mmCIF file of C-alpha atoms and ligand atoms in Angstrom:
data_model
loop_
_atom_site.group_PDB
_atom_site.id
_atom_site.type_symbol
_atom_site.label_atom_id
_atom_site.label_comp_id
_atom_site.label_asym_id
_atom_site.label_seq_id
_atom_site.Cartn_x
_atom_site.Cartn_y
_atom_site.Cartn_z
ATOM 1 C CA UNK V 43 66.859 112.164 109.043
ATOM 2 C CA UNK V 44 66.034 112.220 105.579
ATOM 3 C CA UNK V 45 63.277 110.185 104.067
ATOM 4 C CA UNK V 46 65.686 107.791 102.268
ATOM 5 C CA UNK V 47 67.629 107.193 105.402
ATOM 6 C CA UNK V 48 64.431 106.817 107.625
ATOM 7 C CA UNK V 49 63.077 104.323 105.132
ATOM 8 C CA UNK V 50 66.415 102.407 105.306
ATOM 9 C CA UNK V 51 66.372 102.551 109.062
ATOM 10 C CA UNK V 52 62.687 101.364 109.092
ATOM 11 C CA UNK V 53 63.407 98.280 106.912
ATOM 12 C CA UNK V 54 66.464 97.630 108.851
ATOM 13 C CA UNK V 55 68.474 97.729 105.527
ATOM 14 C CA UNK V 56 72.013 98.960 105.977
ATOM 15 C CA UNK V 57 72.744 101.998 103.893
ATOM 16 C CA UNK V 58 75.350 101.530 100.983
ATOM 17 C CA UNK V 59 77.571 104.371 100.593
ATOM 18 C CA UNK V 60 79.835 105.840 97.942
ATOM 19 C CA UNK V 61 83.047 106.540 99.770
ATOM 20 C CA UNK V 62 86.510 107.615 98.939
ATOM 21 C CA UNK V 63 89.392 107.036 101.277
ATOM 22 C CA UNK V 64 92.362 109.244 100.601
ATOM 23 C CA UNK V 65 95.764 109.551 102.471
ATOM 24 C CA UNK V 66 99.505 109.684 101.638
ATOM 25 C CA UNK V 67 101.211 106.361 100.704
ATOM 26 C CA UNK V 68 101.951 104.405 103.970
ATOM 27 C CA UNK V 69 98.907 105.926 105.604
ATOM 28 C CA UNK V 70 97.151 102.636 105.980
ATOM 29 C CA UNK V 71 94.430 103.534 103.585
ATOM 30 C CA UNK V 72 94.713 100.062 101.955
ATOM 31 C CA UNK V 73 93.929 98.093 105.344
ATOM 32 C CA UNK V 74 91.206 100.710 106.608
ATOM 33 C CA UNK V 75 89.517 100.686 103.119
ATOM 34 C CA UNK V 76 89.235 96.722 103.091
ATOM 35 C CA UNK V 77 87.896 96.901 106.813
ATOM 36 C CA UNK V 78 85.392 99.592 106.006
ATOM 37 C CA UNK V 79 84.173 97.961 102.663
ATOM 38 C CA UNK V 80 83.601 94.659 104.653
ATOM 39 C CA UNK V 81 81.689 96.283 107.316
ATOM 40 C CA UNK V 82 79.331 98.252 104.906
ATOM 41 C CA UNK V 83 78.932 95.308 102.763
ATOM 42 C CA UNK V 84 80.286 97.104 99.643
ATOM 43 C CA UNK V 85 83.171 96.183 97.136
ATOM 44 C CA UNK V 86 86.399 98.109 97.681
ATOM 45 C CA UNK V 87 88.201 99.516 94.409
ATOM 46 C CA UNK V 88 91.861 100.023 95.163
ATOM 47 C CA UNK V 89 93.533 101.527 91.908
ATOM 48 C CA UNK V 90 96.895 100.466 93.183
ATOM 49 C CA UNK V 91 95.756 96.722 93.737
ATOM 50 C CA UNK V 92 94.148 96.956 90.290
ATOM 51 C CA UNK V 93 97.134 98.118 88.344
ATOM 52 C CA UNK V 94 99.505 95.630 90.187
ATOM 53 C CA UNK V 95 97.126 92.910 89.382
ATOM 54 C CA UNK V 96 97.433 94.099 85.434
ATOM 55 C CA UNK V 97 101.077 94.375 85.883
ATOM 56 C CA UNK V 98 101.365 90.649 87.159
ATOM 57 C CA UNK V 99 99.234 89.458 84.490
ATOM 58 C CA UNK V 100 101.091 91.447 81.811
ATOM 59 C CA UNK V 101 98.044 92.966 80.339
ATOM 60 C CA UNK V 102 98.464 95.927 77.984
ATOM 61 C CA UNK V 103 97.325 98.249 80.350
ATOM 62 C CA UNK V 104 99.721 96.825 82.947
ATOM 63 C CA UNK V 105 102.565 96.974 80.834
ATOM 64 C CA UNK V 106 101.924 100.644 80.231
ATOM 65 C CA UNK V 107 101.735 101.226 84.094
ATOM 66 C CA UNK V 108 104.326 99.240 85.407
ATOM 67 C CA UNK V 109 107.409 101.747 84.664
ATOM 68 C CA UNK V 110 105.525 104.719 86.267
ATOM 69 C CA UNK V 111 104.713 102.495 89.327
ATOM 70 C CA UNK V 112 108.239 101.390 89.812
ATOM 71 C CA UNK V 113 109.523 104.885 89.959
ATOM 72 C CA UNK V 114 106.753 105.949 92.406
ATOM 73 C CA UNK V 115 105.092 108.254 89.901
ATOM 74 C CA UNK V 116 101.694 108.324 89.126
ATOM 75 C CA UNK V 117 100.299 106.324 86.235
ATOM 76 C CA UNK V 118 98.780 108.667 83.418
ATOM 77 C CA UNK V 119 95.106 109.681 84.001
ATOM 78 C CA UNK V 120 93.798 108.058 80.944
ATOM 79 C CA UNK V 121 95.161 104.645 81.845
ATOM 80 C CA UNK V 122 93.613 104.872 85.423
ATOM 81 C CA UNK V 123 90.259 106.374 84.240
ATOM 82 C CA UNK V 124 89.680 103.775 81.684
ATOM 83 C CA UNK V 125 90.271 101.106 84.279
ATOM 84 C CA UNK V 126 88.200 102.524 86.886
ATOM 85 C CA UNK V 127 85.340 103.433 84.352
ATOM 86 C CA UNK V 128 85.135 99.593 83.576
ATOM 87 C CA UNK V 129 85.129 98.511 86.897
ATOM 88 C CA UNK V 130 82.449 100.982 88.272
ATOM 89 C CA UNK V 131 80.109 99.996 85.385
ATOM 90 C CA UNK V 132 79.919 96.285 86.823
ATOM 91 C CA UNK V 133 76.693 95.521 88.654
ATOM 92 C CA UNK V 134 78.352 94.953 92.214
ATOM 93 C CA UNK V 135 79.349 98.479 92.397
ATOM 94 C CA UNK V 136 75.820 99.849 91.507
ATOM 95 C CA UNK V 137 74.994 100.353 95.181
ATOM 96 C CA UNK V 138 78.087 101.672 96.870
ATOM 97 C CA UNK V 139 81.739 101.153 97.191
ATOM 98 C CA UNK V 140 84.853 102.481 99.021
ATOM 99 C CA UNK V 141 87.401 103.820 96.528
ATOM 100 C CA UNK V 142 91.034 103.353 97.897
ATOM 101 C CA UNK V 143 93.844 105.533 96.366
ATOM 102 C CA UNK V 144 91.387 107.237 93.760
ATOM 103 C CA UNK V 145 91.039 109.726 92.633
ATOM 104 C CA UNK V 146 94.497 111.058 93.166
ATOM 105 C CA UNK V 147 94.408 114.119 90.843
ATOM 106 C CA UNK V 148 91.979 116.917 90.250
ATOM 107 C CA UNK V 149 91.166 115.786 86.717
ATOM 108 C CA UNK V 150 90.459 112.144 87.942
ATOM 109 C CA UNK V 151 87.993 113.814 90.470
ATOM 110 C CA UNK V 152 86.345 115.779 87.837
ATOM 111 C CA UNK V 153 86.056 112.802 85.533
ATOM 112 C CA UNK V 154 84.684 110.589 88.328
ATOM 113 C CA UNK V 155 82.061 113.261 89.102
ATOM 114 C CA UNK V 156 80.946 113.333 85.588
ATOM 115 C CA UNK V 157 81.006 109.607 85.305
ATOM 116 C CA UNK V 158 78.548 109.328 88.526
ATOM 117 C CA UNK V 159 76.386 112.283 87.141
ATOM 118 C CA UNK V 160 75.426 110.492 84.102
ATOM 119 C CA UNK V 161 74.132 107.572 86.283
ATOM 120 C CA UNK V 162 72.438 109.963 88.916
ATOM 121 C CA UNK V 163 74.836 109.223 91.337
ATOM 122 C CA UNK V 164 77.439 111.258 93.514
ATOM 123 C CA UNK V 165 80.161 110.425 96.114
ATOM 124 C CA UNK V 166 78.775 110.805 99.573
ATOM 125 C CA UNK V 167 81.934 111.428 101.653
ATOM 126 C CA UNK V 168 85.733 111.732 101.344
ATOM 127 C CA UNK V 169 87.836 110.562 104.167
ATOM 128 C CA UNK V 170 91.315 111.789 104.430
ATOM 129 C CA UNK V 171 93.656 109.994 106.624
ATOM 130 C CA UNK V 172 96.363 112.347 107.857
ATOM 131 C CA UNK V 173 99.620 110.915 108.972
ATOM 132 C CA UNK V 174 103.128 112.402 109.466
ATOM 133 C CA UNK V 175 105.667 112.040 106.671
ATOM 134 C CA UNK V 176 108.162 110.290 108.796
ATOM 135 C CA UNK V 177 105.443 107.854 109.912
ATOM 136 C CA UNK V 178 104.464 106.876 106.464
ATOM 137 C CA UNK V 179 108.276 106.296 105.804
ATOM 138 C CA UNK V 180 108.575 103.868 108.477
ATOM 139 C CA UNK V 181 105.443 102.172 107.429
ATOM 140 C CA UNK V 182 106.405 101.624 103.928
ATOM 141 C CA UNK V 183 109.933 100.722 104.370
ATOM 142 C CA UNK V 184 109.041 97.758 106.531
ATOM 143 C CA UNK V 185 106.227 96.767 104.479
ATOM 144 C CA UNK V 186 106.178 92.954 102.673
ATOM 145 C CA UNK V 187 103.661 91.186 100.509
ATOM 146 C CA UNK V 188 103.384 87.581 99.463
ATOM 147 C CA UNK V 189 103.560 87.433 95.913
ATOM 148 C CA UNK V 190 101.423 84.317 95.896
ATOM 149 C CA UNK V 191 98.408 85.001 97.832
ATOM 150 C CA UNK V 192 98.778 88.798 98.323
ATOM 151 C CA UNK V 193 98.815 88.646 102.313
ATOM 152 C CA UNK V 194 100.521 91.645 103.681
ATOM 153 C CA UNK V 195 102.952 92.069 106.564
ATOM 154 C CA UNK V 196 105.199 94.524 108.174
ATOM 155 C CA UNK V 197 108.600 93.427 109.448
ATOM 156 C CA UNK V 198 108.447 95.775 112.456
ATOM 157 C CA UNK V 199 104.704 96.218 113.346
ATOM 158 C CA UNK V 200 103.017 92.947 111.884
ATOM 159 C CA UNK V 201 105.732 90.445 111.362
ATOM 160 C CA UNK V 202 104.979 86.793 109.761
ATOM 161 C CA UNK V 203 105.627 83.977 112.246
ATOM 162 C CA UNK V 204 108.746 82.826 110.175
ATOM 163 C CA UNK V 205 111.237 85.377 109.123
ATOM 164 C CA UNK V 206 110.162 86.359 105.564
ATOM 165 C CA UNK V 207 107.588 83.630 105.081
ATOM 166 C CA UNK V 208 103.878 83.986 104.386
ATOM 167 C CA UNK V 209 101.871 82.624 107.209
ATOM 168 C CA UNK V 210 99.152 81.413 104.777
ATOM 169 C CA UNK V 211 101.078 79.831 102.112
ATOM 170 C CA UNK V 212 104.513 79.440 103.141
ATOM 171 C CA UNK V 213 105.922 81.508 100.122
ATOM 172 C CA UNK V 214 109.036 83.785 100.439
ATOM 173 C CA UNK V 215 107.878 87.461 101.338
ATOM 174 C CA UNK V 216 108.904 90.303 98.982
ATOM 175 C CA UNK V 217 109.187 94.058 99.091
ATOM 176 C CA UNK V 218 107.123 96.098 96.468
ATOM 177 C CA UNK V 219 109.408 97.745 93.957
ATOM 178 C CA UNK V 220 107.844 101.305 94.861
ATOM 179 C CA UNK V 221 108.600 100.565 98.620
ATOM 180 C CA UNK V 222 112.181 100.892 98.043
ATOM 181 C CA UNK V 223 113.436 104.132 99.621
ATOM 182 C CA UNK V 224 114.032 106.082 96.328
ATOM 183 C CA UNK V 225 110.282 105.424 95.224
ATOM 184 C CA UNK V 226 109.030 105.923 98.752
ATOM 185 C CA UNK V 227 110.366 109.383 98.794
ATOM 186 C CA UNK V 228 109.171 110.022 95.113
ATOM 187 C CA UNK V 229 105.735 108.971 95.952
ATOM 188 C CA UNK V 230 105.522 111.382 99.201
ATOM 189 C CA UNK V 231 106.664 114.045 97.159
ATOM 190 C CA UNK V 232 104.006 113.282 94.171
ATOM 191 C CA UNK V 233 101.281 112.808 97.048
ATOM 192 C CA UNK V 234 102.055 116.306 98.391
ATOM 193 C CA UNK V 235 101.898 117.927 94.863
ATOM 194 C CA UNK V 236 98.659 116.333 93.690
ATOM 195 C CA UNK V 237 96.580 115.888 96.771
ATOM 196 C CA UNK V 238 96.072 119.804 97.521
ATOM 197 C CA UNK V 239 93.845 120.472 94.627
ATOM 198 C CA UNK V 240 91.878 117.241 95.406
ATOM 199 C CA UNK V 241 91.393 118.096 98.914
ATOM 200 C CA UNK V 242 90.225 121.568 97.757
ATOM 201 C CA UNK V 243 88.002 120.191 95.286
ATOM 202 C CA UNK V 244 86.003 117.888 97.854
ATOM 203 C CA UNK V 245 86.261 120.480 100.690
ATOM 204 C CA UNK V 246 84.702 122.961 98.371
ATOM 205 C CA UNK V 247 81.663 120.538 98.073
ATOM 206 C CA UNK V 248 81.577 120.014 101.907
ATOM 207 C CA UNK V 249 82.469 116.325 101.657
ATOM 208 C CA UNK V 250 85.879 116.164 103.123
ATOM 209 C CA UNK V 251 86.529 114.791 106.624
ATOM 210 C CA UNK V 252 90.075 114.612 107.934
ATOM 211 C CA UNK V 253 90.857 111.617 110.295
ATOM 212 C CA UNK V 254 94.085 111.182 112.027
ATOM 213 C CA UNK V 255 95.656 108.038 110.871
ATOM 214 C CA UNK V 256 97.850 107.867 113.714
ATOM 215 C CA UNK V 257 97.416 104.909 116.252
ATOM 216 C CA UNK V 258 96.522 101.091 116.054
ATOM 217 C CA UNK V 259 94.562 99.767 113.081
ATOM 218 C CA UNK V 260 91.677 99.162 115.483
ATOM 219 C CA UNK V 261 91.893 102.833 116.793
ATOM 220 C CA UNK V 262 91.812 104.473 113.207
ATOM 221 C CA UNK V 263 88.828 101.983 112.143
ATOM 222 C CA UNK V 264 86.946 103.115 115.102
ATOM 223 C CA UNK V 265 87.794 107.113 114.348
ATOM 224 C CA UNK V 266 86.533 106.248 110.771
ATOM 225 C CA UNK V 267 83.363 104.738 111.919
ATOM 226 C CA UNK V 268 82.638 107.594 114.182
ATOM 227 C CA UNK V 269 83.197 110.271 111.448
ATOM 228 C CA UNK V 270 80.606 108.242 109.335
ATOM 229 C CA UNK V 271 78.256 107.818 112.306
ATOM 230 C CA UNK V 272 78.248 111.684 112.392
ATOM 231 C CA UNK V 273 77.308 111.881 108.654
ATOM 232 C CA UNK V 274 74.159 109.883 109.597
ATOM 233 C CA UNK V 275 72.774 112.479 112.211
HETATM 234 P P1 AMP K 581 98.857 102.723 96.071
HETATM 235 O O1 AMP K 581 98.784 101.129 96.106
HETATM 236 O O2 AMP K 581 97.575 103.286 96.218
HETATM 237 O O3 AMP K 581 100.122 103.141 96.807
HETATM 238 O O4 AMP K 581 99.598 102.772 94.461
HETATM 239 C C1 AMP K 581 100.482 102.370 94.110
HETATM 240 C C2 AMP K 581 100.977 103.038 92.709
HETATM 241 O O5 AMP K 581 99.988 102.707 91.665
HETATM 242 C C3 AMP K 581 101.076 104.465 92.782
HETATM 243 O O6 AMP K 581 102.187 104.956 93.262
HETATM 244 C C4 AMP K 581 100.832 104.996 91.319
HETATM 245 O O7 AMP K 581 101.937 104.753 90.554
HETATM 246 C C5 AMP K 581 99.782 103.962 90.717
HETATM 247 N N1 AMP K 581 98.420 104.578 91.194
HETATM 248 C C6 AMP K 581 97.721 104.036 91.996
HETATM 249 N N2 AMP K 581 96.378 104.711 91.996
HETATM 250 C C7 AMP K 581 96.570 105.664 91.159
HETATM 251 C C8 AMP K 581 95.721 107.060 90.530
HETATM 252 N N3 AMP K 581 94.655 107.062 91.176
HETATM 253 N N4 AMP K 581 96.499 107.588 89.646
HETATM 254 C C9 AMP K 581 97.571 107.313 89.172
HETATM 255 N N5 AMP K 581 98.273 106.324 89.735
HETATM 256 C C10 AMP K 581 97.815 105.487 90.756
#
């Protein structure tokens, strides 16, 4: 065990980590990133959520990003990088975070590394959730969200108590524009094209850990925890 880790263990302090969670759309990375962030006591930064928030509020950034998102294409790097740079410079991200859906291109990964290097930091580990393409289709096509409180459901796997109504606030549930079949297919294609170089980049640094994303939410969470526990050895 390294000195910093040993000291952390002696003081009983939970170690904060800089973690990236990547995986194809519909791999469950959003759910898993939220769970992991809570467990580690660090914030989760989801570029998809942030972009949707900007789009909903109608900010300049959101208006630029919206058409790309609706088509299932990647939002241009400069927009995403500006947004992530702003967020990561906030105090709450100083000691660690779980990045969800970022970086998605090699240049995003390279800029992130540069940004962190300037602060004397680096990414600790990259978790890749591997899920079969048919499974990701099934997961995305049934996905429903509450436009008011953000709760998410799945018509087949995690339905709301009342058909198409949010359990928490009673609002009518909607399907995300990019969860419609044409956008889902486009997102899978884009992911296949872009993810290879990102995997190679982190694999080359010895940071990539592939985890099977098949199984229940609890099963996948425990696989993630096991993979992280191995890092501590
Ligand atoms: P997600 O919720 O992660 O599936 O992201 C939804 C959509 O937001 C994607 O299909 C892209 O249009 C956009 N997006 C999210 N993260 C990124 C990123 N890192 N780079 C470019 N576009 C992104």
